[in-house]
Tab-separated table of C-alpha atoms in Angstrom:
chain	number	residue	atom	x	y	z
A	149	MET	CA	-0.067	0.047	0.037
A	150	HIS	CA	1.593	3.448	-0.988
A	151	GLU	CA	0.818	5.843	1.845
A	152	MET	CA	1.308	9.572	1.352
A	153	THR	CA	2.615	11.103	4.235
A	154	VAL	CA	1.891	14.581	5.469
A	155	SER	CA	5.043	16.827	7.359
A	156	PRO	CA	3.840	17.841	10.457
A	157	TRP	CA	4.641	21.603	9.672
A	158	ALA	CA	2.119	20.968	6.735
A	159	SER	CA	-0.374	19.901	9.091
A	160	LEU	CA	0.152	22.998	11.469
A	161	ALA	CA	0.193	25.468	8.200
A	162	TYR	CA	-3.522	23.441	7.177
A	163	LEU	CA	-4.666	24.031	10.928
A	164	VAL	CA	-3.643	27.732	10.651
A	165	ALA	CA	-5.928	28.279	7.544
A	166	GLY	CA	-8.687	26.439	8.896
A	167	VAL	CA	-8.719	28.630	11.831
A	168	CYS	CA	-8.444	31.755	8.921
A	169	PHE	CA	-11.462	30.450	7.027
A	170	ILE	CA	-13.188	30.334	9.841
A	171	LEU	CA	-12.614	33.585	11.031
A	172	ALA	CA	-13.410	34.734	7.791
A	173	LEU	CA	-16.807	33.450	7.839
A	174	ARG	CA	-17.378	35.288	10.849
A	175	GLY	CA	-16.342	38.315	9.346
A	176	LEU	CA	-18.418	38.084	6.681
A	177	SER	CA	-21.580	37.692	8.982
A	178	SER	CA	-21.501	41.634	9.226
A	179	PRO	CA	-21.019	44.349	6.613
A	180	ALA	CA	-19.010	46.174	8.698
A	181	SER	CA	-16.501	43.115	9.261
A	182	SER	CA	-16.774	41.703	5.744
A	183	GLN	CA	-13.615	43.296	4.605
A	184	ARG	CA	-11.545	41.961	7.788
A	185	GLY	CA	-13.370	38.437	7.172
A	186	ASN	CA	-12.045	38.704	3.214
A	187	ARG	CA	-8.597	39.608	4.187
A	188	PHE	CA	-8.690	36.420	6.564
A	189	GLY	CA	-9.918	34.366	3.905
A	190	ILE	CA	-7.099	35.382	1.607
A	191	ILE	CA	-4.302	34.693	4.363
A	192	GLY	CA	-5.773	31.212	4.892
A	193	MET	CA	-6.195	30.286	1.051
A	194	THR	CA	-2.659	31.655	0.146
A	195	ILE	CA	-1.263	29.475	3.302
A	196	ALA	CA	-3.203	26.314	2.283
A	197	VAL	CA	-1.866	26.837	-1.697
A	198	VAL	CA	1.560	27.362	-0.926
A	199	THR	CA	1.883	24.294	1.813
A	200	THR	CA	0.414	22.212	-0.937
A	201	LEU	CA	2.647	23.122	-3.313
A	202	VAL	CA	5.766	23.038	-1.204
A	203	THR	CA	4.858	19.500	-0.464
A	204	HIS	CA	3.902	18.180	-2.977
A	205	VAL	CA	7.028	19.280	-5.403
A	206	PRO	CA	6.951	16.739	-8.272
A	207	MET	CA	10.025	15.033	-8.539
A	208	ARG	CA	11.879	12.684	-11.297
A	209	SER	CA	14.511	10.204	-11.129
A	210	GLU	CA	17.836	10.762	-13.791
A	211	ALA	CA	18.256	6.770	-12.752
A	212	TRP	CA	16.242	3.631	-13.179
A	213	PRO	CA	15.166	2.138	-11.324
A	214	PRO	CA	14.621	4.592	-8.656
A	215	GLY	CA	15.913	2.940	-6.040
A	216	ASN	CA	17.922	5.679	-4.476
A	217	PRO	CA	16.594	8.773	-3.244
A	218	HIS	CA	19.644	10.781	-3.948
A	219	ASP	CA	18.763	10.203	-7.886
A	220	LEU	CA	15.484	12.219	-7.268
A	221	MET	CA	15.541	15.991	-8.890
A	222	VAL	CA	12.865	18.666	-9.014
A	223	ASP	CA	10.796	17.953	-11.936
A	224	TRP	CA	11.035	22.000	-13.246
A	225	THR	CA	9.028	21.524	-16.126
A	226	THR	CA	5.984	20.087	-14.216
A	227	VAL	CA	6.637	22.803	-11.715
A	228	PHE	CA	6.493	25.554	-14.426
A	229	GLU	CA	3.467	24.104	-15.988
A	230	ILE	CA	1.732	24.145	-12.365
A	231	LEU	CA	2.658	28.093	-11.489
A	232	ALA	CA	1.734	29.092	-15.244
A	233	ALA	CA	-1.848	27.580	-14.883
A	234	ILE	CA	-1.899	29.604	-11.517
A	235	GLY	CA	-0.726	32.472	-13.372
A	236	VAL	CA	-3.635	31.919	-16.000
A	237	GLY	CA	-6.183	31.608	-13.292
A	238	ALA	CA	-5.237	34.352	-11.205
A	239	ALA	CA	-5.272	36.600	-14.380
A	240	ILE	CA	-8.496	35.564	-15.283
A	241	GLY	CA	-9.835	36.008	-11.647
A	242	LEU	CA	-8.530	39.600	-11.648
A	243	VAL	CA	-9.803	40.602	-15.083
A	244	THR	CA	-12.957	39.386	-13.681
A	245	ALA	CA	-13.477	40.883	-10.482
A	246	ARG	CA	-12.531	43.994	-11.855
A	247	ARG	CA	-14.880	44.293	-14.456
A	248	ILE	CA	-17.919	42.295	-13.452
A	249	ALA	CA	-21.027	44.437	-12.318
A	250	MET	CA	-22.473	44.262	-9.007
A	251	THR	CA	-25.600	43.726	-10.261
A	252	ALA	CA	-24.165	40.481	-12.034
A	253	MET	CA	-23.065	39.199	-8.444
A	254	PRO	CA	-25.679	36.130	-8.551
A	255	GLN	CA	-24.572	34.923	-11.943
A	256	LEU	CA	-20.764	35.189	-11.285
A	257	VAL	CA	-21.290	33.361	-7.972
A	258	ALA	CA	-23.504	30.598	-9.765
A	259	ALA	CA	-20.515	30.151	-12.146
A	260	PHE	CA	-17.768	29.816	-9.443
A	261	HIS	CA	-19.918	27.167	-7.891
A	262	SER	CA	-19.807	25.400	-11.126
A	263	LEU	CA	-16.141	25.527	-11.692
A	264	VAL	CA	-15.901	24.008	-8.203
A	265	GLY	CA	-18.043	20.988	-9.268
A	266	LEU	CA	-16.218	20.667	-12.099
A	267	ALA	CA	-12.882	20.513	-10.242
A	268	ALA	CA	-13.811	18.177	-8.062
A	269	VAL	CA	-15.115	15.833	-11.314
A	270	LEU	CA	-11.723	16.285	-12.870
A	271	VAL	CA	-9.642	15.441	-9.334
A	272	GLY	CA	-11.887	12.405	-9.240
A	273	VAL	CA	-11.378	11.241	-13.070
A	274	ALA	CA	-7.679	11.727	-12.729
A	275	ALA	CA	-7.564	9.713	-9.276
A	276	TYR	CA	-9.661	7.056	-10.554
A	277	LEU	CA	-7.342	6.897	-13.683
A	278	ASN	CA	-4.113	6.560	-12.007
A	279	PRO	CA	-5.039	6.266	-8.461
A	280	GLN	CA	-0.946	4.957	-7.431
A	281	ALA	CA	-0.203	8.955	-8.018
A	282	PHE	CA	-2.894	9.566	-5.548
A	283	GLY	CA	-1.785	7.002	-2.751
A	284	ILE	CA	-5.404	5.537	-2.793
A	285	SER	CA	-4.314	2.047	-4.367
A	286	ASP	CA	-2.530	-1.173	-3.956
A	287	LEU	CA	-0.603	-2.545	-7.017
A	288	VAL	CA	-1.698	-6.268	-7.630
A	289	ILE	CA	0.884	-8.212	-9.398
A	290	PRO	CA	-1.194	-11.264	-10.765
A	291	LEU	CA	0.474	-14.771	-12.061
A	292	ILE	CA	-0.511	-14.505	-15.439
A	293	GLY	CA	-1.597	-11.065	-16.786
A	294	GLN	CA	-0.310	-6.945	-16.220
A	295	PRO	CA	-0.106	-5.531	-13.009
A	296	PHE	CA	-3.171	-3.353	-12.207
A	297	ALA	CA	-4.005	-0.817	-9.073
A	298	VAL	CA	-6.714	-2.002	-6.940
A	299	ILE	CA	-8.189	0.895	-5.289
A	300	HIS	CA	-9.063	1.058	-1.463
A	301	PRO	CA	-12.886	0.501	-0.662
A	302	VAL	CA	-12.663	3.514	1.271
A	303	SER	CA	-11.231	5.301	-1.212
A	304	ARG	CA	-14.061	4.210	-3.897
A	305	ILE	CA	-16.881	5.315	-1.668
A	306	GLU	CA	-14.735	9.191	-1.661
A	307	LEU	CA	-14.453	8.927	-5.182
A	308	GLY	CA	-17.938	7.899	-5.803
A	309	LEU	CA	-19.390	10.430	-3.602
A	310	GLY	CA	-17.019	13.565	-4.490
A	311	VAL	CA	-17.821	12.784	-8.245
A	312	ALA	CA	-21.344	12.397	-8.139
A	313	ILE	CA	-21.293	15.845	-5.800
A	314	GLY	CA	-19.182	17.731	-8.025
A	315	ALA	CA	-21.335	16.710	-11.149
A	316	ILE	CA	-24.681	17.756	-9.541
A	317	THR	CA	-22.819	21.041	-8.710
A	318	PHE	CA	-21.520	21.819	-12.158
A	319	SER	CA	-24.679	21.085	-14.100
A	320	GLY	CA	-27.041	22.624	-11.657
A	321	SER	CA	-25.211	25.922	-11.268
A	322	VAL	CA	-24.933	26.037	-14.999
A	323	ILE	CA	-28.764	26.310	-15.016
A	324	ALA	CA	-28.558	28.583	-11.897
A	325	PHE	CA	-26.410	30.816	-14.166
A	326	LEU	CA	-28.510	30.844	-17.246
A	327	LYS	CA	-31.699	31.440	-15.378
A	328	LEU	CA	-29.948	34.358	-13.525
A	329	ASN	CA	-28.270	35.727	-16.622
A	330	GLY	CA	-31.799	35.945	-18.261
A	331	ASN	CA	-30.901	33.172	-20.838
A	332	MET	CA	-33.448	30.978	-19.580
A	333	GLY	CA	-36.717	32.065	-18.015
A	334	GLY	CA	-37.357	32.476	-14.239
A	335	LYS	CA	-40.843	30.462	-14.380
A	336	PRO	CA	-40.259	26.887	-13.232
A	337	ILE	CA	-39.923	24.020	-16.126
A	338	MET	CA	-42.000	21.175	-14.785
A	339	LEU	CA	-41.226	18.220	-16.355
A	340	PRO	CA	-43.701	15.128	-16.072
A	341	GLY	CA	-43.030	12.782	-13.705
A	342	ARG	CA	-40.052	14.662	-12.438
A	343	HIS	CA	-39.902	13.381	-8.977
A	344	VAL	CA	-39.677	10.001	-10.135
A	345	ILE	CA	-37.306	10.327	-12.194
A	346	ASN	CA	-35.119	12.065	-9.879
A	347	LEU	CA	-35.515	9.423	-7.342
A	348	ALA	CA	-34.996	7.087	-9.475
A	349	LEU	CA	-31.780	8.675	-10.476
A	350	LEU	CA	-30.688	9.345	-7.012
A	351	ALA	CA	-31.585	5.463	-6.168
A	352	ALA	CA	-29.505	4.616	-9.256
A	353	ILE	CA	-26.508	6.751	-8.220
A	354	LEU	CA	-26.662	5.488	-4.536
A	355	GLY	CA	-26.490	1.586	-5.548
A	356	LEU	CA	-23.869	2.400	-8.031
A	357	ILE	CA	-21.468	3.917	-5.587
A	358	ALA	CA	-22.200	1.055	-3.261
A	359	TYR	CA	-21.511	-1.570	-5.895
A	360	PHE	CA	-18.259	0.327	-6.995
A	361	VAL	CA	-17.012	-0.517	-3.765
A	362	THR	CA	-16.863	-4.056	-4.529
A	363	ASP	CA	-16.377	-3.541	-8.471
A	364	GLN	CA	-14.303	-0.792	-9.821
A	365	ALA	CA	-14.984	-1.453	-13.334
A	366	PRO	CA	-14.799	1.597	-15.628
A	367	TRP	CA	-18.476	1.762	-16.555
A	368	ILE	CA	-19.400	1.778	-12.922
A	369	PHE	CA	-17.245	5.086	-12.438
A	370	TRP	CA	-18.585	6.553	-15.801
A	371	THR	CA	-22.123	5.765	-15.400
A	372	ILE	CA	-22.246	7.555	-12.086
A	373	THR	CA	-20.804	10.688	-13.257
A	374	VAL	CA	-22.826	10.832	-16.532
A	375	LEU	CA	-26.242	10.094	-14.280
A	376	SER	CA	-24.942	12.946	-11.656
A	377	PHE	CA	-24.523	15.376	-14.158
A	378	VAL	CA	-28.297	14.501	-15.531
A	379	ILE	CA	-29.600	14.848	-11.881
A	380	GLY	CA	-28.071	18.362	-11.337
A	381	PHE	CA	-29.893	19.297	-14.458
A	382	LEU	CA	-33.222	18.013	-13.989
A	383	LEU	CA	-33.162	19.373	-10.109
A	384	ILE	CA	-32.671	23.025	-10.922
A	385	VAL	CA	-34.858	23.099	-14.145
A	386	PRO	CA	-38.359	23.386	-12.418
A	387	ILE	CA	-37.138	25.672	-9.460
A	388	GLY	CA	-38.293	29.005	-10.284
A	389	GLY	CA	-36.338	32.351	-10.209
A	390	ALA	CA	-38.213	33.346	-6.859
A	391	ASP	CA	-36.778	30.744	-5.468
A	392	MET	CA	-33.086	31.412	-6.907
A	393	PRO	CA	-31.129	32.901	-3.777
A	394	VAL	CA	-32.103	29.264	-1.862
A	395	VAL	CA	-30.880	27.874	-5.068
A	396	VAL	CA	-27.403	29.690	-5.098
A	397	SER	CA	-26.820	29.156	-1.416
A	398	MET	CA	-27.806	25.075	-1.836
A	399	LEU	CA	-25.127	25.003	-4.718
A	400	ASN	CA	-22.694	27.112	-2.710
A	401	SER	CA	-23.410	24.007	0.179
A	402	TYR	CA	-22.848	21.305	-2.638
A	403	SER	CA	-19.718	22.858	-3.782
A	404	GLY	CA	-18.197	22.561	-0.435
A	405	TRP	CA	-19.011	19.161	0.102
A	406	ALA	CA	-17.508	18.070	-3.439
A	407	ALA	CA	-14.491	19.635	-2.129
A	408	ALA	CA	-14.586	17.985	1.313
A	409	ALA	CA	-14.951	14.776	-0.561
A	410	MET	CA	-11.844	15.308	-2.794
A	411	GLY	CA	-10.094	16.338	0.424
A	412	PHE	CA	-9.994	12.873	1.403
A	413	THR	CA	-8.869	11.750	-1.827
A	414	LEU	CA	-6.381	13.786	-1.942
A	415	HIS	CA	-5.285	13.297	1.639
A	416	ASN	CA	-5.696	17.322	1.970
A	417	SER	CA	-6.725	18.429	5.546
A	418	ALA	CA	-7.183	21.945	4.397
A	419	MET	CA	-9.612	20.872	1.599
A	420	ILE	CA	-11.370	18.743	4.082
A	421	ILE	CA	-11.795	21.971	6.527
A	422	THR	CA	-12.955	24.298	4.151
A	423	GLY	CA	-15.089	22.117	2.422
A	424	ALA	CA	-16.839	21.154	5.759
A	425	LEU	CA	-17.206	25.064	6.377
A	426	VAL	CA	-18.793	26.046	3.092
A	427	GLY	CA	-20.980	23.063	2.988
A	428	SER	CA	-22.288	23.258	6.437
A	429	SER	CA	-22.825	26.933	6.335
A	430	GLY	CA	-24.012	26.878	2.932
A	431	ALA	CA	-26.651	24.280	4.350
A	432	ILE	CA	-27.891	26.544	7.210
A	433	LEU	CA	-27.991	29.791	4.955
A	434	SER	CA	-30.169	27.610	2.464
A	435	TYR	CA	-32.340	26.735	5.615
A	436	ILE	CA	-32.691	30.102	6.919
A	437	MET	CA	-33.505	31.516	3.653
A	438	CYS	CA	-36.249	28.672	3.146
A	439	ARG	CA	-37.935	30.026	6.313
A	440	ALA	CA	-37.983	33.629	5.183
A	441	MET	CA	-39.678	32.606	1.927
A	442	ASN	CA	-42.193	30.252	3.662
A	443	ARG	CA	-40.601	27.163	1.546
A	444	SER	CA	-39.938	23.437	2.540
A	445	PHE	CA	-36.028	23.045	2.761
A	446	ILE	CA	-36.713	19.576	1.528
A	447	SER	CA	-38.781	20.677	-1.480
A	448	VAL	CA	-36.567	23.046	-2.793
A	449	ILE	CA	-33.778	20.581	-2.717
A	450	ALA	CA	-35.707	18.042	-4.263
A	451	GLY	CA	-36.342	20.324	-7.302
A	452	GLY	CA	-39.465	22.043	-6.924
A	453	PHE	CA	-41.241	19.559	-5.030
A	454	GLY	CA	-44.426	20.658	-4.409
A	455	ALA	CA	-44.134	23.710	-6.145
A	456	VAL	CA	-47.375	25.610	-6.554
A	457	ALA	CA	-48.951	25.503	-10.236
A	458	ASP	CA	-49.058	28.791	-12.041
A	459	THR	CA	-52.751	29.683	-12.517
A	460	GLY	CA	-52.369	32.036	-14.581
A	461	GLY	CA	-53.842	34.816	-12.073
A	462	GLY	CA	-50.435	37.100	-12.034
A	463	ALA	CA	-50.320	37.156	-15.987
A	464	VAL	CA	-52.542	40.380	-15.834
A	465	ALA	CA	-52.628	43.108	-13.489
A	466	SER	CA	-56.274	43.711	-11.663
A	467	ASP	CA	-58.300	46.397	-12.965
A	468	ARG	CA	-58.867	47.857	-9.788
A	469	PRO	CA	-58.266	51.538	-9.229
A	470	TRP	CA	-54.838	52.902	-8.518
A	471	LYS	CA	-53.348	56.009	-7.671
A	472	ARG	CA	-50.588	57.276	-10.261
A	473	GLY	CA	-47.863	59.929	-8.854
A	474	SER	CA	-45.173	61.995	-10.249
A	475	ALA	CA	-41.794	62.617	-9.377
A	476	GLU	CA	-42.315	65.903	-7.949
A	477	ASP	CA	-44.931	64.341	-5.861
A	478	ALA	CA	-42.567	61.884	-4.393
A	479	ALA	CA	-39.984	64.734	-3.744
A	480	PHE	CA	-42.452	66.820	-1.804
A	481	LEU	CA	-43.958	63.973	0.118
A	482	MET	CA	-40.523	62.594	1.341
A	483	SER	CA	-38.843	66.095	2.055
A	484	GLN	CA	-41.769	66.711	4.295
A	485	ALA	CA	-41.511	63.434	6.089
A	486	GLU	CA	-39.676	63.025	9.693
A	487	GLN	CA	-39.189	59.291	8.693
A	488	VAL	CA	-38.381	57.635	5.179
A	489	ILE	CA	-38.013	53.749	4.808
A	490	ILE	CA	-35.997	52.647	1.396
A	491	VAL	CA	-37.263	49.277	0.480
A	492	PRO	CA	-34.581	47.939	-2.467
A	493	GLY	CA	-35.155	44.937	-4.410
A	494	TYR	CA	-34.469	43.158	-7.517
A	495	GLY	CA	-35.682	46.156	-9.681
A	496	MET	CA	-33.095	48.449	-8.467
A	497	ALA	CA	-30.350	45.724	-9.127
A	498	VAL	CA	-31.485	45.557	-12.855
A	499	ALA	CA	-31.846	49.444	-13.350
A	500	GLN	CA	-28.708	49.858	-11.191
A	501	ALA	CA	-30.119	52.815	-9.458
A	502	GLN	CA	-28.114	52.338	-6.293
A	503	HIS	CA	-25.923	55.071	-6.367
A	504	VAL	CA	-28.547	57.700	-7.088
A	505	LEU	CA	-30.886	56.162	-4.811
A	506	ARG	CA	-28.040	56.585	-1.987
A	507	GLU	CA	-27.596	60.584	-3.300
A	508	MET	CA	-31.379	60.738	-2.936
A	509	GLY	CA	-31.211	59.445	0.695
A	510	ASP	CA	-27.871	61.973	1.333
A	511	LYS	CA	-29.907	64.822	-0.104
A	512	LEU	CA	-33.388	64.053	2.576
A	513	LYS	CA	-30.532	63.536	5.352
A	514	ALA	CA	-29.431	67.198	4.605
A	515	GLU	CA	-32.897	68.383	4.971
A	516	GLY	CA	-33.569	66.534	8.225
A	517	VAL	CA	-34.979	63.365	7.375
A	518	ARG	CA	-34.268	60.113	9.009
A	519	VAL	CA	-33.657	57.683	6.110
A	520	LYS	CA	-33.633	53.918	6.757
A	521	TYR	CA	-32.973	50.970	4.651
A	522	ALA	CA	-34.823	47.756	4.762
A	523	ILE	CA	-33.634	44.531	3.717
A	524	HIS	CA	-35.312	41.442	3.154
A	525	PRO	CA	-33.511	38.245	3.404
A	526	VAL	CA	-34.484	37.275	-0.060
A	527	ALA	CA	-34.518	40.596	-2.027
A	528	GLY	CA	-32.611	40.003	-5.365
A	529	ARG	CA	-31.438	36.644	-6.900
A	530	MET	CA	-28.622	35.548	-4.091
A	531	PRO	CA	-28.335	36.120	-0.251
A	532	GLY	CA	-26.964	39.408	0.837
A	533	HIS	CA	-27.572	40.609	-2.877
A	534	MET	CA	-29.135	44.042	-1.751
A	535	ASN	CA	-26.632	44.534	1.015
A	536	VAL	CA	-23.904	44.276	-1.450
A	537	LEU	CA	-25.426	47.031	-4.091
A	538	LEU	CA	-25.729	49.039	-1.084
A	539	ALA	CA	-22.476	48.631	0.124
A	540	GLU	CA	-21.128	49.442	-3.522
A	541	ALA	CA	-23.030	52.868	-3.311
A	542	ASN	CA	-21.505	53.776	0.110
A	543	VAL	CA	-24.448	53.466	1.884
A	544	PRO	CA	-23.686	53.662	5.751
A	545	TYR	CA	-24.133	49.978	7.378
A	546	ASP	CA	-25.907	51.704	10.164
A	547	ASP	CA	-28.767	52.754	8.029
A	548	VAL	CA	-29.593	49.448	6.987
A	549	PHE	CA	-31.803	47.254	8.535
A	550	GLU	CA	-33.082	43.387	8.473
A	551	LEU	CA	-36.969	42.395	8.179
A	552	GLU	CA	-37.153	41.368	11.790
A	553	ASP	CA	-35.239	44.459	12.857
A	554	ILE	CA	-37.354	46.953	11.175
A	555	ASN	CA	-40.956	45.765	10.593
A	556	SER	CA	-42.163	47.271	13.559
A	557	GLU	CA	-41.264	50.360	12.450
A	558	PHE	CA	-43.506	51.066	9.277
A	559	ALA	CA	-46.276	51.825	11.542
A	560	GLN	CA	-44.695	55.006	12.373
A	561	THR	CA	-43.134	55.660	9.486
A	562	ASP	CA	-44.296	59.019	6.936
A	563	VAL	CA	-42.735	57.230	3.858
A	564	ALA	CA	-42.128	54.047	2.606
A	565	PHE	CA	-40.295	54.070	-0.241
A	566	VAL	CA	-40.204	50.964	-2.682
A	567	ILE	CA	-38.127	50.376	-5.453
A	568	GLY	CA	-38.492	47.207	-7.273
A	569	ALA	CA	-39.091	45.132	-4.320
A	570	ASN	CA	-42.491	42.978	-5.549
A	571	ASP	CA	-43.226	39.799	-3.781
A	572	VAL	CA	-41.496	40.449	-0.264
A	573	THR	CA	-43.966	43.935	0.076
A	574	ASN	CA	-47.158	41.774	-0.565
A	575	PRO	CA	-49.747	41.660	2.121
A	576	ALA	CA	-51.251	38.904	0.389
A	577	ALA	CA	-48.709	36.889	1.983
A	578	LYS	CA	-50.553	37.358	5.478
A	579	THR	CA	-54.012	37.412	4.528
A	580	ASP	CA	-54.706	35.627	1.406
A	581	LYS	CA	-54.398	31.293	1.785
A	582	SER	CA	-54.830	30.575	-1.949
A	583	SER	CA	-51.869	33.086	-2.563
A	584	PRO	CA	-48.480	30.778	-3.604
A	585	ILE	CA	-46.867	33.288	-1.027
A	586	TYR	CA	-49.269	32.636	1.831
A	587	GLY	CA	-47.069	32.534	5.196
A	588	MET	CA	-43.941	34.145	3.760
A	589	PRO	CA	-42.576	36.865	6.050
A	590	VAL	CA	-42.848	40.069	4.152
A	591	LEU	CA	-42.065	43.620	4.774
A	592	ASP	CA	-44.913	45.643	6.403
A	593	VAL	CA	-44.631	48.707	4.181
A	594	GLU	CA	-48.234	49.108	3.715
A	595	LYS	CA	-48.382	50.121	7.346
A	596	ALA	CA	-46.738	53.149	6.257
A	597	LYS	CA	-48.539	56.673	6.282
A	598	THR	CA	-47.722	56.823	2.318
A	599	VAL	CA	-46.384	54.351	0.070
A	600	LEU	CA	-44.444	55.205	-3.002
A	601	PHE	CA	-43.929	52.393	-5.340
A	602	ILE	CA	-41.634	52.166	-8.212
A	603	LYS	CA	-42.644	49.960	-11.210
A	604	ARG	CA	-41.936	50.019	-14.764
A	605	SER	CA	-45.825	49.365	-15.367
A	606	MET	CA	-48.871	48.132	-13.793
A	607	GLY	CA	-48.817	44.589	-16.135
A	608	GLY	CA	-45.971	43.189	-14.691
A	609	VAL	CA	-45.768	40.684	-11.729
A	610	GLY	CA	-43.025	39.532	-9.035
A	611	TYR	CA	-41.363	36.372	-9.724
A	612	ALA	CA	-43.951	34.562	-7.569
A	613	GLY	CA	-46.274	35.416	-10.438
A	614	VAL	CA	-49.089	36.942	-8.193
A	615	ASP	CA	-50.414	40.298	-8.275
A	616	ASN	CA	-49.288	42.816	-5.343
A	617	GLU	CA	-52.386	44.362	-3.490
A	618	LEU	CA	-49.981	46.898	-2.257
A	619	PHE	CA	-50.492	48.979	-5.317
A	620	TYR	CA	-54.262	49.561	-4.880
A	621	ARG	CA	-54.266	50.687	-1.298
A	622	ASP	CA	-55.080	54.117	-0.508
A	623	ASN	CA	-51.717	55.217	0.712
A	624	THR	CA	-50.015	53.992	-1.965
A	625	MET	CA	-48.896	56.075	-5.042
A	626	MET	CA	-47.722	54.169	-7.960
A	627	LEU	CA	-44.423	56.021	-9.634
A	628	LEU	CA	-44.576	54.502	-13.002
A	629	ALA	CA	-40.744	54.501	-14.632
A	630	ASP	CA	-37.600	52.949	-15.120
A	631	ALA	CA	-36.228	52.755	-11.173
A	632	LYS	CA	-32.882	54.878	-11.974
A	633	LYS	CA	-34.920	57.227	-14.411
A	634	MET	CA	-37.376	57.933	-11.636
A	635	VAL	CA	-35.059	58.407	-8.436
A	636	GLU	CA	-33.062	60.634	-10.753
A	637	ASP	CA	-35.948	62.871	-11.341
A	638	ILE	CA	-36.708	62.573	-7.805
A	639	VAL	CA	-33.376	64.006	-6.842
A	640	LYS	CA	-33.561	67.076	-9.497
A	641	ALA	CA	-36.861	67.507	-7.627
A	642	LEU	CA	-35.324	67.689	-4.317
A	643	ASP	CA	-33.056	70.366	-5.590
């Protein structure tokens, strides 16, 4: 059996890297400490990568057979190839980070998850094709025939699970990217018999992994890989755009577990620690967000299990009367208010109105108005989407409040200014038991004295596909226009 030994210094370095990752997660839990958290993450990853490179320097022998350790020399060709690959990847990441718009963060996160999943699959394939290089096999020399490597049973479980989770993460993340980027529609694609198909594929994958322990035949390994790619596609296709924040968080969790499984294959404790942290934190976040949306966690991860069928009720707006306002009306009402609560949503992200929104808030503050921002947990297309956009616009962290911290203030607020947040402000979630969003915690904007709601037109509906009762309330004034253009006009009116 070929054992891979790890230096005590390498183990200590991986431990330090793991501590840095824990501190990174802690820092990222708050916008005020997020930069410090990112620094800890960078330091931890640098330590992990450098340690791995130093302890796994490729060697070659000038003599054959290589019996004397002194005959081994550093394989500089391979070292150069590794460094070149790191350089290319770093350059792509740097350019992407500088050019990507903050509004496209959900797509970028989904793309990153797909790469993590694909990396796990490729590592698994490499380990299966050359198990001796990974220290996961014994070389068997039969009396007749060619020598062959027998992969350890435990390593076969690690390989099977790592490849399966990685493949599911990759294909699922690709579909999530296409939905978030607008290449696919946001509505769920309900395949006939999807639950039976998904359960059958999952059972087949688990059965093949169990069989893989007793037989390492190539057809078993490749069948596991192909079926995992297929089920990843089938799981995400039926999930609608309204559940995308949960999907992004869930895929983040999947990518972590894939990395952890490959960490066992590579005998790399840093990957195991990091993967476990990402996997568990992603799972916890997904559960929290499901509660915020009144969705069943099992339903979402099962691929839209129990999804409400589209009744078509949200396709056309109601004929009930509503009030239309102008930028001048909005500027007057907010300038006379004591407190204004701004509620941003995905419409703000699409219009890229976060900077002019902050400018409006600054002008209101200059006139003595208290300005606060209310964030719903699932506003946008990924966890923290609105927080990221407001931070990009330099909105003070102390002005941004989560749903549970600010909901009680709407009743004492003069103006609630809603910009592109539809489903998360719909009062039907509290009153209409037939509504698909019934039971979902929403922001109580209807309790404000006046509600100003920016929307492109009365004909559109939110991702849940239902009309918003808030539009027709007596205290609601609709501001129909592009979100950025309307806020710019309000800023001019305030001047």
